[in-house]
Amino acid sequence: MQTEIVLPETKPETEWVNGRALQKVSPTYRHSRLQSQFWVALNDWAEDRGRVGIEWRFRIAPPGESIRPLVPDVAYLSYDRLGAAEEDAAQIPLATPNIAVDILSRDDRPRDVRHKVETYLRAGAEAVIVVDPKTETIRAESLDGVVTWSIGDVLVHVALPDFMLDVAAYFASAKR
């Protein structure tokens, strides 16, 4: 049986990263806009496919490792993974989101971001999307590799069939 690392709910949330409790930073306006705009696009796409949430706490269980809390900025969890009728189980799911989106903050350490990406992928995420507001790039990592989009590109990924996000419009929306 896997052990579970249980952390108290905090504002902002606390995650288990690199063997320690790490409280997320309070986002800036731009971070908040990028987060909400990604949620809108993903939520519109998800329709009857699954749930999409912001700052949604998951109990992530990579095989053979402790179960630990991670809180992606935006997450998509398909109904195939956790059925539409499983409302109670969806509150703090013992599941890995199909897609986890992390929007970088100024205080994020690259090794912590790397650890979260690797943890999600080991636990079964189809892709982890990392948004970098400073370089205005979006990177998706999956077991199949890494793809990066920048201004002028349209984000499309096999893990999100028929989903499209105009990168220039996305970053421009955060400046309003």
PDB file of N, CA, C and O in Angstrom, residues 57-136:
ATOM      1  N   ARG A  57      -6.714  20.793  -6.329  1.00  0.00           N
ATOM      2  CA  ARG A  57      -5.789  19.902  -5.622  1.00  0.00           C
ATOM      3  C   ARG A  57      -6.021  18.448  -6.044  1.00  0.00           C
ATOM      4  O   ARG A  57      -7.129  17.949  -5.974  1.00  0.00           O
ATOM      5  N   PHE A  58      -4.940  17.802  -6.474  1.00  0.00           N
ATOM      6  CA  PHE A  58      -4.948  16.389  -6.836  1.00  0.00           C
ATOM      7  C   PHE A  58      -4.058  15.615  -5.873  1.00  0.00           C
ATOM      8  O   PHE A  58      -3.086  16.154  -5.350  1.00  0.00           O
ATOM      9  N   ARG A  59      -4.389  14.366  -5.662  1.00  0.00           N
ATOM     10  CA  ARG A  59      -3.543  13.439  -4.918  1.00  0.00           C
ATOM     11  C   ARG A  59      -2.885  12.543  -5.962  1.00  0.00           C
ATOM     12  O   ARG A  59      -3.516  11.657  -6.522  1.00  0.00           O
ATOM     13  N   ILE A  60      -1.625  12.832  -6.242  1.00  0.00           N
ATOM     14  CA  ILE A  60      -0.893  12.207  -7.336  1.00  0.00           C
ATOM     15  C   ILE A  60      -0.152  10.978  -6.811  1.00  0.00           C
ATOM     16  O   ILE A  60       0.543  11.054  -5.793  1.00  0.00           O
ATOM     17  N   ALA A  61      -0.273   9.866  -7.539  1.00  0.00           N
ATOM     18  CA  ALA A  61       0.289   8.595  -7.081  1.00  0.00           C
ATOM     19  C   ALA A  61       1.143   7.933  -8.159  1.00  0.00           C
ATOM     20  O   ALA A  61       0.688   7.008  -8.836  1.00  0.00           O
ATOM     21  N   PRO A  62       2.387   8.385  -8.330  1.00  0.00           N
ATOM     22  CA  PRO A  62       3.255   7.673  -9.274  1.00  0.00           C
ATOM     23  C   PRO A  62       3.474   6.240  -8.767  1.00  0.00           C
ATOM     24  O   PRO A  62       3.562   6.027  -7.550  1.00  0.00           O
ATOM     25  N   PRO A  63       3.552   5.265  -9.643  1.00  0.00           N
ATOM     26  CA  PRO A  63       3.729   3.879  -9.204  1.00  0.00           C
ATOM     27  C   PRO A  63       4.941   3.712  -8.279  1.00  0.00           C
ATOM     28  O   PRO A  63       6.030   4.205  -8.574  1.00  0.00           O
ATOM     29  N   GLY A  64       4.704   3.053  -7.135  1.00  0.00           N
ATOM     30  CA  GLY A  64       5.781   2.771  -6.193  1.00  0.00           C
ATOM     31  C   GLY A  64       6.238   3.950  -5.362  1.00  0.00           C
ATOM     32  O   GLY A  64       7.210   3.836  -4.613  1.00  0.00           O
ATOM     33  N   GLU A  65       5.583   5.086  -5.476  1.00  0.00           N
ATOM     34  CA  GLU A  65       5.968   6.281  -4.723  1.00  0.00           C
ATOM     35  C   GLU A  65       4.823   6.704  -3.809  1.00  0.00           C
ATOM     36  O   GLU A  65       3.698   6.253  -3.960  1.00  0.00           O
ATOM     37  N   SER A  66       5.129   7.589  -2.885  1.00  0.00           N
ATOM     38  CA  SER A  66       4.102   8.126  -1.996  1.00  0.00           C
ATOM     39  C   SER A  66       3.092   8.941  -2.796  1.00  0.00           C
ATOM     40  O   SER A  66       3.429   9.592  -3.789  1.00  0.00           O
ATOM     41  N   ILE A  67       1.866   8.902  -2.326  1.00  0.00           N
ATOM     42  CA  ILE A  67       0.825   9.762  -2.871  1.00  0.00           C
ATOM     43  C   ILE A  67       1.085  11.159  -2.323  1.00  0.00           C
ATOM     44  O   ILE A  67       1.340  11.317  -1.127  1.00  0.00           O
ATOM     45  N   ARG A  68       1.047  12.163  -3.187  1.00  0.00           N
ATOM     46  CA  ARG A  68       1.348  13.522  -2.728  1.00  0.00           C
ATOM     47  C   ARG A  68       0.431  14.538  -3.381  1.00  0.00           C
ATOM     48  O   ARG A  68      -0.036  14.324  -4.499  1.00  0.00           O
ATOM     49  N   PRO A  69       0.182  15.663  -2.680  1.00  0.00           N
ATOM     50  CA  PRO A  69      -0.658  16.709  -3.270  1.00  0.00           C
ATOM     51  C   PRO A  69       0.126  17.572  -4.262  1.00  0.00           C
ATOM     52  O   PRO A  69       1.236  18.006  -3.974  1.00  0.00           O
ATOM     53  N   LEU A  70      -0.489  17.762  -5.428  1.00  0.00           N
ATOM     54  CA  LEU A  70      -0.006  18.739  -6.398  1.00  0.00           C
ATOM     55  C   LEU A  70      -1.214  19.538  -6.863  1.00  0.00           C
ATOM     56  O   LEU A  70      -2.322  19.003  -6.969  1.00  0.00           O
ATOM     57  N   VAL A  71      -0.986  20.815  -7.135  1.00  0.00           N
ATOM     58  CA  VAL A  71      -2.076  21.727  -7.474  1.00  0.00           C
ATOM     59  C   VAL A  71      -1.717  22.474  -8.753  1.00  0.00           C
ATOM     60  O   VAL A  71      -1.097  23.538  -8.712  1.00  0.00           O
ATOM     61  N   PRO A  72      -2.090  21.913  -9.910  1.00  0.00           N
ATOM     62  CA  PRO A  72      -1.786  22.620 -11.157  1.00  0.00           C
ATOM     63  C   PRO A  72      -2.564  23.925 -11.266  1.00  0.00           C
ATOM     64  O   PRO A  72      -3.652  24.056 -10.693  1.00  0.00           O
ATOM     65  N   ASP A  73      -2.013  24.877 -11.982  1.00  0.00           N
ATOM     66  CA  ASP A  73      -2.716  26.144 -12.187  1.00  0.00           C
ATOM     67  C   ASP A  73      -4.033  25.908 -12.911  1.00  0.00           C
ATOM     68  O   ASP A  73      -5.044  26.527 -12.593  1.00  0.00           O
ATOM     69  N   VAL A  74      -4.008  25.018 -13.902  1.00  0.00           N
ATOM     70  CA  VAL A  74      -5.210  24.600 -14.622  1.00  0.00           C
ATOM     71  C   VAL A  74      -5.069  23.102 -14.848  1.00  0.00           C
ATOM     72  O   VAL A  74      -3.969  22.615 -15.115  1.00  0.00           O
ATOM     73  N   ALA A  75      -6.170  22.376 -14.732  1.00  0.00           N
ATOM     74  CA  ALA A  75      -6.126  20.932 -14.949  1.00  0.00           C
ATOM     75  C   ALA A  75      -7.344  20.473 -15.721  1.00  0.00           C
ATOM     76  O   ALA A  75      -8.440  21.017 -15.555  1.00  0.00           O
ATOM     77  N   TYR A  76      -7.120  19.458 -16.551  1.00  0.00           N
ATOM     78  CA  TYR A  76      -8.205  18.777 -17.252  1.00  0.00           C
ATOM     79  C   TYR A  76      -8.174  17.312 -16.821  1.00  0.00           C
ATOM     80  O   TYR A  76      -7.137  16.652 -16.908  1.00  0.00           O
ATOM     81  N   LEU A  77      -9.315  16.828 -16.348  1.00  0.00           N
ATOM     82  CA  LEU A  77      -9.471  15.432 -15.939  1.00  0.00           C
ATOM     83  C   LEU A  77     -10.641  14.852 -16.718  1.00  0.00           C
ATOM     84  O   LEU A  77     -11.784  15.298 -16.549  1.00  0.00           O
ATOM     85  N   SER A  78     -10.357  13.886 -17.588  1.00  0.00           N
ATOM     86  CA  SER A  78     -11.393  13.339 -18.467  1.00  0.00           C
ATOM     87  C   SER A  78     -12.392  12.491 -17.687  1.00  0.00           C
ATOM     88  O   SER A  78     -12.076  11.919 -16.640  1.00  0.00           O
ATOM     89  N   TYR A  79     -13.597  12.412 -18.235  1.00  0.00           N
ATOM     90  CA  TYR A  79     -14.606  11.536 -17.653  1.00  0.00           C
ATOM     91  C   TYR A  79     -14.212  10.073 -17.822  1.00  0.00           C
ATOM     92  O   TYR A  79     -14.679   9.221 -17.066  1.00  0.00           O
ATOM     93  N   ASP A  80     -13.337   9.768 -18.768  1.00  0.00           N
ATOM     94  CA  ASP A  80     -12.832   8.403 -18.889  1.00  0.00           C
ATOM     95  C   ASP A  80     -12.002   8.029 -17.666  1.00  0.00           C
ATOM     96  O   ASP A  80     -11.999   6.877 -17.241  1.00  0.00           O
ATOM     97  N   ARG A  81     -11.293   8.992 -17.103  1.00  0.00           N
ATOM     98  CA  ARG A  81     -10.471   8.747 -15.918  1.00  0.00           C
ATOM     99  C   ARG A  81     -11.291   8.759 -14.642  1.00  0.00           C
ATOM    100  O   ARG A  81     -11.030   7.999 -13.717  1.00  0.00           O
ATOM    101  N   LEU A  82     -12.214   9.674 -14.545  1.00  0.00           N
ATOM    102  CA  LEU A  82     -13.075   9.806 -13.365  1.00  0.00           C
ATOM    103  C   LEU A  82     -14.449  10.217 -13.866  1.00  0.00           C
ATOM    104  O   LEU A  82     -14.622  11.341 -14.340  1.00  0.00           O
ATOM    105  N   GLY A  83     -15.378   9.317 -13.785  1.00  0.00           N
ATOM    106  CA  GLY A  83     -16.691   9.487 -14.388  1.00  0.00           C
ATOM    107  C   GLY A  83     -17.430  10.745 -13.972  1.00  0.00           C
ATOM    108  O   GLY A  83     -17.228  11.281 -12.882  1.00  0.00           O
ATOM    109  N   ALA A  84     -18.318  11.180 -14.847  1.00  0.00           N
ATOM    110  CA  ALA A  84     -19.108  12.389 -14.621  1.00  0.00           C
ATOM    111  C   ALA A  84     -19.945  12.284 -13.357  1.00  0.00           C
ATOM    112  O   ALA A  84     -20.182  13.288 -12.679  1.00  0.00           O
ATOM    113  N   ALA A  85     -20.372  11.089 -12.997  1.00  0.00           N
ATOM    114  CA  ALA A  85     -21.222  10.907 -11.810  1.00  0.00           C
ATOM    115  C   ALA A  85     -20.421  10.862 -10.515  1.00  0.00           C
ATOM    116  O   ALA A  85     -20.997  10.904  -9.427  1.00  0.00           O
ATOM    117  N   GLU A  86     -19.118  10.826 -10.602  1.00  0.00           N
ATOM    118  CA  GLU A  86     -18.270  10.691  -9.412  1.00  0.00           C
ATOM    119  C   GLU A  86     -17.905  12.063  -8.834  1.00  0.00           C
ATOM    120  O   GLU A  86     -16.740  12.400  -8.658  1.00  0.00           O
ATOM    121  N   GLU A  87     -18.927  12.826  -8.487  1.00  0.00           N
ATOM    122  CA  GLU A  87     -18.753  14.202  -8.009  1.00  0.00           C
ATOM    123  C   GLU A  87     -17.934  14.267  -6.716  1.00  0.00           C
ATOM    124  O   GLU A  87     -17.046  15.099  -6.584  1.00  0.00           O
ATOM    125  N   ASP A  88     -18.222  13.410  -5.752  1.00  0.00           N
ATOM    126  CA  ASP A  88     -17.479  13.434  -4.487  1.00  0.00           C
ATOM    127  C   ASP A  88     -16.005  13.106  -4.699  1.00  0.00           C
ATOM    128  O   ASP A  88     -15.127  13.773  -4.150  1.00  0.00           O
ATOM    129  N   ALA A  89     -15.721  12.090  -5.502  1.00  0.00           N
ATOM    130  CA  ALA A  89     -14.331  11.696  -5.764  1.00  0.00           C
ATOM    131  C   ALA A  89     -13.570  12.778  -6.529  1.00  0.00           C
ATOM    132  O   ALA A  89     -12.346  12.848  -6.449  1.00  0.00           O
ATOM    133  N   ALA A  90     -14.280  13.622  -7.249  1.00  0.00           N
ATOM    134  CA  ALA A  90     -13.639  14.671  -8.041  1.00  0.00           C
ATOM    135  C   ALA A  90     -13.192  15.870  -7.209  1.00  0.00           C
ATOM    136  O   ALA A  90     -12.423  16.700  -7.696  1.00  0.00           O
ATOM    137  N   GLN A  91     -13.633  15.970  -5.971  1.00  0.00           N
ATOM    138  CA  GLN A  91     -13.301  17.145  -5.160  1.00  0.00           C
ATOM    139  C   GLN A  91     -11.792  17.260  -4.938  1.00  0.00           C
ATOM    140  O   GLN A  91     -11.207  18.319  -5.151  1.00  0.00           O
ATOM    141  N   ILE A  92     -11.166  16.207  -4.464  1.00  0.00           N
ATOM    142  CA  ILE A  92      -9.703  16.129  -4.328  1.00  0.00           C
ATOM    143  C   ILE A  92      -9.333  14.734  -4.828  1.00  0.00           C
ATOM    144  O   ILE A  92      -9.156  13.807  -4.049  1.00  0.00           O
ATOM    145  N   PRO A  93      -9.270  14.574  -6.155  1.00  0.00           N
ATOM    146  CA  PRO A  93      -9.172  13.227  -6.712  1.00  0.00           C
ATOM    147  C   PRO A  93      -7.845  12.529  -6.444  1.00  0.00           C
ATOM    148  O   PRO A  93      -6.786  13.158  -6.442  1.00  0.00           O
ATOM    149  N   LEU A  94      -7.958  11.225  -6.210  1.00  0.00           N
ATOM    150  CA  LEU A  94      -6.786  10.356  -6.201  1.00  0.00           C
ATOM    151  C   LEU A  94      -6.638   9.902  -7.646  1.00  0.00           C
ATOM    152  O   LEU A  94      -7.056   8.822  -8.046  1.00  0.00           O
ATOM    153  N   ALA A  95      -6.138  10.806  -8.454  1.00  0.00           N
ATOM    154  CA  ALA A  95      -6.001  10.616  -9.896  1.00  0.00           C
ATOM    155  C   ALA A  95      -5.022  11.659 -10.398  1.00  0.00           C
ATOM    156  O   ALA A  95      -4.776  12.663  -9.730  1.00  0.00           O
ATOM    157  N   THR A  96      -4.513  11.400 -11.573  1.00  0.00           N
ATOM    158  CA  THR A  96      -3.637  12.370 -12.220  1.00  0.00           C
ATOM    159  C   THR A  96      -4.431  13.063 -13.309  1.00  0.00           C
ATOM    160  O   THR A  96      -5.131  12.394 -14.068  1.00  0.00           O
ATOM    161  N   PRO A  97      -4.354  14.386 -13.400  1.00  0.00           N
ATOM    162  CA  PRO A  97      -5.069  15.033 -14.504  1.00  0.00           C
ATOM    163  C   PRO A  97      -4.501  14.555 -15.841  1.00  0.00           C
ATOM    164  O   PRO A  97      -3.305  14.267 -15.939  1.00  0.00           O
ATOM    165  N   ASN A  98      -5.350  14.475 -16.831  1.00  0.00           N
ATOM    166  CA  ASN A  98      -4.866  14.151 -18.177  1.00  0.00           C
ATOM    167  C   ASN A  98      -3.888  15.233 -18.627  1.00  0.00           C
ATOM    168  O   ASN A  98      -2.843  14.930 -19.199  1.00  0.00           O
ATOM    169  N   ILE A  99      -4.272  16.483 -18.362  1.00  0.00           N
ATOM    170  CA  ILE A  99      -3.450  17.634 -18.721  1.00  0.00           C
ATOM    171  C   ILE A  99      -3.274  18.507 -17.481  1.00  0.00           C
ATOM    172  O   ILE A  99      -4.260  18.892 -16.847  1.00  0.00           O
ATOM    173  N   ALA A 100      -2.030  18.801 -17.137  1.00  0.00           N
ATOM    174  CA  ALA A 100      -1.724  19.745 -16.058  1.00  0.00           C
ATOM    175  C   ALA A 100      -1.053  20.956 -16.698  1.00  0.00           C
ATOM    176  O   ALA A 100      -0.153  20.798 -17.526  1.00  0.00           O
ATOM    177  N   VAL A 101      -1.503  22.143 -16.326  1.00  0.00           N
ATOM    178  CA  VAL A 101      -0.934  23.384 -16.856  1.00  0.00           C
ATOM    179  C   VAL A 101      -0.281  24.129 -15.699  1.00  0.00           C
ATOM    180  O   VAL A 101      -0.918  24.359 -14.670  1.00  0.00           O
ATOM    181  N   ASP A 102       0.980  24.488 -15.877  1.00  0.00           N
ATOM    182  CA  ASP A 102       1.718  25.249 -14.870  1.00  0.00           C
ATOM    183  C   ASP A 102       2.165  26.549 -15.516  1.00  0.00           C
ATOM    184  O   ASP A 102       2.849  26.532 -16.537  1.00  0.00           O
ATOM    185  N   ILE A 103       1.753  27.662 -14.938  1.00  0.00           N
ATOM    186  CA  ILE A 103       2.163  28.977 -15.432  1.00  0.00           C
ATOM    187  C   ILE A 103       3.285  29.455 -14.526  1.00  0.00           C
ATOM    188  O   ILE A 103       3.103  29.576 -13.314  1.00  0.00           O
ATOM    189  N   LEU A 104       4.441  29.669 -15.109  1.00  0.00           N
ATOM    190  CA  LEU A 104       5.611  30.020 -14.308  1.00  0.00           C
ATOM    191  C   LEU A 104       5.426  31.354 -13.599  1.00  0.00           C
ATOM    192  O   LEU A 104       4.880  32.301 -14.156  1.00  0.00           O
ATOM    193  N   SER A 105       5.899  31.398 -12.364  1.00  0.00           N
ATOM    194  CA  SER A 105       5.937  32.616 -11.563  1.00  0.00           C
ATOM    195  C   SER A 105       7.390  33.017 -11.392  1.00  0.00           C
ATOM    196  O   SER A 105       8.297  32.185 -11.532  1.00  0.00           O
ATOM    197  N   ARG A 106       7.610  34.253 -11.032  1.00  0.00           N
ATOM    198  CA  ARG A 106       8.992  34.740 -10.914  1.00  0.00           C
ATOM    199  C   ARG A 106       9.807  33.967  -9.893  1.00  0.00           C
ATOM    200  O   ARG A 106      11.021  33.870 -10.001  1.00  0.00           O
ATOM    201  N   ASP A 107       9.166  33.393  -8.880  1.00  0.00           N
ATOM    202  CA  ASP A 107       9.893  32.682  -7.826  1.00  0.00           C
ATOM    203  C   ASP A 107      10.046  31.187  -8.070  1.00  0.00           C
ATOM    204  O   ASP A 107      10.647  30.497  -7.259  1.00  0.00           O
ATOM    205  N   ASP A 108       9.512  30.672  -9.187  1.00  0.00           N
ATOM    206  CA  ASP A 108       9.630  29.241  -9.461  1.00  0.00           C
ATOM    207  C   ASP A 108      11.079  28.859  -9.717  1.00  0.00           C
ATOM    208  O   ASP A 108      11.779  29.519 -10.499  1.00  0.00           O
ATOM    209  N   ARG A 109      11.500  27.784  -9.049  1.00  0.00           N
ATOM    210  CA  ARG A 109      12.834  27.250  -9.306  1.00  0.00           C
ATOM    211  C   ARG A 109      12.734  26.224 -10.427  1.00  0.00           C
ATOM    212  O   ARG A 109      11.874  25.346 -10.388  1.00  0.00           O
ATOM    213  N   PRO A 110      13.625  26.306 -11.411  1.00  0.00           N
ATOM    214  CA  PRO A 110      13.566  25.344 -12.521  1.00  0.00           C
ATOM    215  C   PRO A 110      13.551  23.882 -12.049  1.00  0.00           C
ATOM    216  O   PRO A 110      12.833  23.065 -12.601  1.00  0.00           O
ATOM    217  N   ARG A 111      14.311  23.545 -11.015  1.00  0.00           N
ATOM    218  CA  ARG A 111      14.350  22.146 -10.557  1.00  0.00           C
ATOM    219  C   ARG A 111      13.017  21.726  -9.940  1.00  0.00           C
ATOM    220  O   ARG A 111      12.629  20.569 -10.039  1.00  0.00           O
ATOM    221  N   ASP A 112      12.286  22.671  -9.335  1.00  0.00           N
ATOM    222  CA  ASP A 112      10.961  22.338  -8.791  1.00  0.00           C
ATOM    223  C   ASP A 112       9.950  22.133  -9.923  1.00  0.00           C
ATOM    224  O   ASP A 112       9.133  21.208  -9.867  1.00  0.00           O
ATOM    225  N   VAL A 113      10.018  22.985 -10.929  1.00  0.00           N
ATOM    226  CA  VAL A 113       9.125  22.835 -12.087  1.00  0.00           C
ATOM    227  C   VAL A 113       9.410  21.495 -12.765  1.00  0.00           C
ATOM    228  O   VAL A 113       8.495  20.734 -13.089  1.00  0.00           O
ATOM    229  N   ARG A 114      10.684  21.182 -12.959  1.00  0.00           N
ATOM    230  CA  ARG A 114      11.095  19.915 -13.579  1.00  0.00           C
ATOM    231  C   ARG A 114      10.547  18.732 -12.777  1.00  0.00           C
ATOM    232  O   ARG A 114      10.027  17.770 -13.335  1.00  0.00           O
ATOM    233  N   HIS A 115      10.652  18.803 -11.453  1.00  0.00           N
ATOM    234  CA  HIS A 115      10.173  17.720 -10.589  1.00  0.00           C
ATOM    235  C   HIS A 115       8.665  17.530 -10.741  1.00  0.00           C
ATOM    236  O   HIS A 115       8.183  16.398 -10.834  1.00  0.00           O
ATOM    237  N   LYS A 116       7.917  18.631 -10.779  1.00  0.00           N
ATOM    238  CA  LYS A 116       6.464  18.518 -10.941  1.00  0.00           C
ATOM    239  C   LYS A 116       6.113  17.908 -12.296  1.00  0.00           C
ATOM    240  O   LYS A 116       5.262  17.017 -12.373  1.00  0.00           O
ATOM    241  N   VAL A 117       6.757  18.366 -13.355  1.00  0.00           N
ATOM    242  CA  VAL A 117       6.497  17.823 -14.689  1.00  0.00           C
ATOM    243  C   VAL A 117       6.757  16.320 -14.698  1.00  0.00           C
ATOM    244  O   VAL A 117       5.925  15.524 -15.147  1.00  0.00           O
ATOM    245  N   GLU A 118       7.905  15.915 -14.175  1.00  0.00           N
ATOM    246  CA  GLU A 118       8.261  14.493 -14.162  1.00  0.00           C
ATOM    247  C   GLU A 118       7.299  13.678 -13.297  1.00  0.00           C
ATOM    248  O   GLU A 118       6.945  12.552 -13.656  1.00  0.00           O
ATOM    249  N   THR A 119       6.854  14.243 -12.179  1.00  0.00           N
ATOM    250  CA  THR A 119       5.914  13.533 -11.303  1.00  0.00           C
ATOM    251  C   THR A 119       4.586  13.313 -12.012  1.00  0.00           C
ATOM    252  O   THR A 119       4.036  12.207 -11.991  1.00  0.00           O
ATOM    253  N   TYR A 120       4.050  14.358 -12.640  1.00  0.00           N
ATOM    254  CA  TYR A 120       2.796  14.209 -13.383  1.00  0.00           C
ATOM    255  C   TYR A 120       2.934  13.130 -14.458  1.00  0.00           C
ATOM    256  O   TYR A 120       2.052  12.284 -14.608  1.00  0.00           O
ATOM    257  N   LEU A 121       4.022  13.161 -15.209  1.00  0.00           N
ATOM    258  CA  LEU A 121       4.198  12.197 -16.294  1.00  0.00           C
ATOM    259  C   LEU A 121       4.362  10.773 -15.760  1.00  0.00           C
ATOM    260  O   LEU A 121       3.767   9.842 -16.310  1.00  0.00           O
ATOM    261  N   ARG A 122       5.128  10.604 -14.681  1.00  0.00           N
ATOM    262  CA  ARG A 122       5.274   9.260 -14.080  1.00  0.00           C
ATOM    263  C   ARG A 122       3.941   8.724 -13.592  1.00  0.00           C
ATOM    264  O   ARG A 122       3.694   7.521 -13.593  1.00  0.00           O
ATOM    265  N   ALA A 123       3.066   9.627 -13.158  1.00  0.00           N
ATOM    266  CA  ALA A 123       1.764   9.228 -12.619  1.00  0.00           C
ATOM    267  C   ALA A 123       0.706   9.046 -13.711  1.00  0.00           C
ATOM    268  O   ALA A 123      -0.417   8.661 -13.402  1.00  0.00           O
ATOM    269  N   GLY A 124       1.043   9.331 -14.964  1.00  0.00           N
ATOM    270  CA  GLY A 124       0.113   9.053 -16.046  1.00  0.00           C
ATOM    271  C   GLY A 124      -0.498  10.231 -16.764  1.00  0.00           C
ATOM    272  O   GLY A 124      -1.404  10.042 -17.582  1.00  0.00           O
ATOM    273  N   ALA A 125      -0.019  11.443 -16.518  1.00  0.00           N
ATOM    274  CA  ALA A 125      -0.531  12.586 -17.288  1.00  0.00           C
ATOM    275  C   ALA A 125      -0.189  12.388 -18.765  1.00  0.00           C
ATOM    276  O   ALA A 125       0.879  11.876 -19.097  1.00  0.00           O
ATOM    277  N   GLU A 126      -1.108  12.778 -19.620  1.00  0.00           N
ATOM    278  CA  GLU A 126      -0.856  12.685 -21.059  1.00  0.00           C
ATOM    279  C   GLU A 126       0.089  13.794 -21.513  1.00  0.00           C
ATOM    280  O   GLU A 126       0.871  13.600 -22.441  1.00  0.00           O
ATOM    281  N   ALA A 127      -0.008  14.957 -20.866  1.00  0.00           N
ATOM    282  CA  ALA A 127       0.884  16.072 -21.177  1.00  0.00           C
ATOM    283  C   ALA A 127       0.884  17.052 -20.016  1.00  0.00           C
ATOM    284  O   ALA A 127      -0.105  17.186 -19.297  1.00  0.00           O
ATOM    285  N   VAL A 128       2.026  17.720 -19.860  1.00  0.00           N
ATOM    286  CA  VAL A 128       2.148  18.820 -18.898  1.00  0.00           C
ATOM    287  C   VAL A 128       2.522  20.041 -19.720  1.00  0.00           C
ATOM    288  O   VAL A 128       3.490  20.016 -20.486  1.00  0.00           O
ATOM    289  N   ILE A 129       1.724  21.089 -19.573  1.00  0.00           N
ATOM    290  CA  ILE A 129       1.925  22.315 -20.336  1.00  0.00           C
ATOM    291  C   ILE A 129       2.497  23.368 -19.400  1.00  0.00           C
ATOM    292  O   ILE A 129       1.938  23.634 -18.334  1.00  0.00           O
ATOM    293  N   VAL A 130       3.634  23.934 -19.798  1.00  0.00           N
ATOM    294  CA  VAL A 130       4.300  24.958 -18.999  1.00  0.00           C
ATOM    295  C   VAL A 130       4.275  26.261 -19.783  1.00  0.00           C
ATOM    296  O   VAL A 130       4.811  26.336 -20.898  1.00  0.00           O
ATOM    297  N   VAL A 131       3.651  27.263 -19.189  1.00  0.00           N
ATOM    298  CA  VAL A 131       3.521  28.583 -19.804  1.00  0.00           C
ATOM    299  C   VAL A 131       4.577  29.490 -19.190  1.00  0.00           C
ATOM    300  O   VAL A 131       4.659  29.615 -17.965  1.00  0.00           O
ATOM    301  N   ASP A 132       5.388  30.116 -20.040  1.00  0.00           N
ATOM    302  CA  ASP A 132       6.423  31.031 -19.564  1.00  0.00           C
ATOM    303  C   ASP A 132       6.055  32.460 -19.972  1.00  0.00           C
ATOM    304  O   ASP A 132       6.242  32.855 -21.125  1.00  0.00           O
ATOM    305  N   PRO A 133       5.508  33.241 -19.023  1.00  0.00           N
ATOM    306  CA  PRO A 133       5.105  34.614 -19.348  1.00  0.00           C
ATOM    307  C   PRO A 133       6.274  35.505 -19.773  1.00  0.00           C
ATOM    308  O   PRO A 133       6.093  36.417 -20.583  1.00  0.00           O
ATOM    309  N   LYS A 134       7.458  35.241 -19.249  1.00  0.00           N
ATOM    310  CA  LYS A 134       8.616  36.084 -19.552  1.00  0.00           C
ATOM    311  C   LYS A 134       9.030  35.948 -21.015  1.00  0.00           C
ATOM    312  O   LYS A 134       9.266  36.945 -21.700  1.00  0.00           O
ATOM    313  N   THR A 135       9.100  34.723 -21.527  1.00  0.00           N
ATOM    314  CA  THR A 135       9.522  34.495 -22.911  1.00  0.00           C
ATOM    315  C   THR A 135       8.341  34.386 -23.864  1.00  0.00           C
ATOM    316  O   THR A 135       8.544  34.274 -25.075  1.00  0.00           O
ATOM    317  N   GLU A 136       7.131  34.417 -23.309  1.00  0.00           N
ATOM    318  CA  GLU A 136       5.900  34.253 -24.077  1.00  0.00           C
ATOM    319  C   GLU A 136       5.958  32.997 -24.944  1.00  0.00           C
ATOM    320  O   GLU A 136       5.698  33.020 -26.147  1.00  0.00           O
TER     321      GLU A 136
END
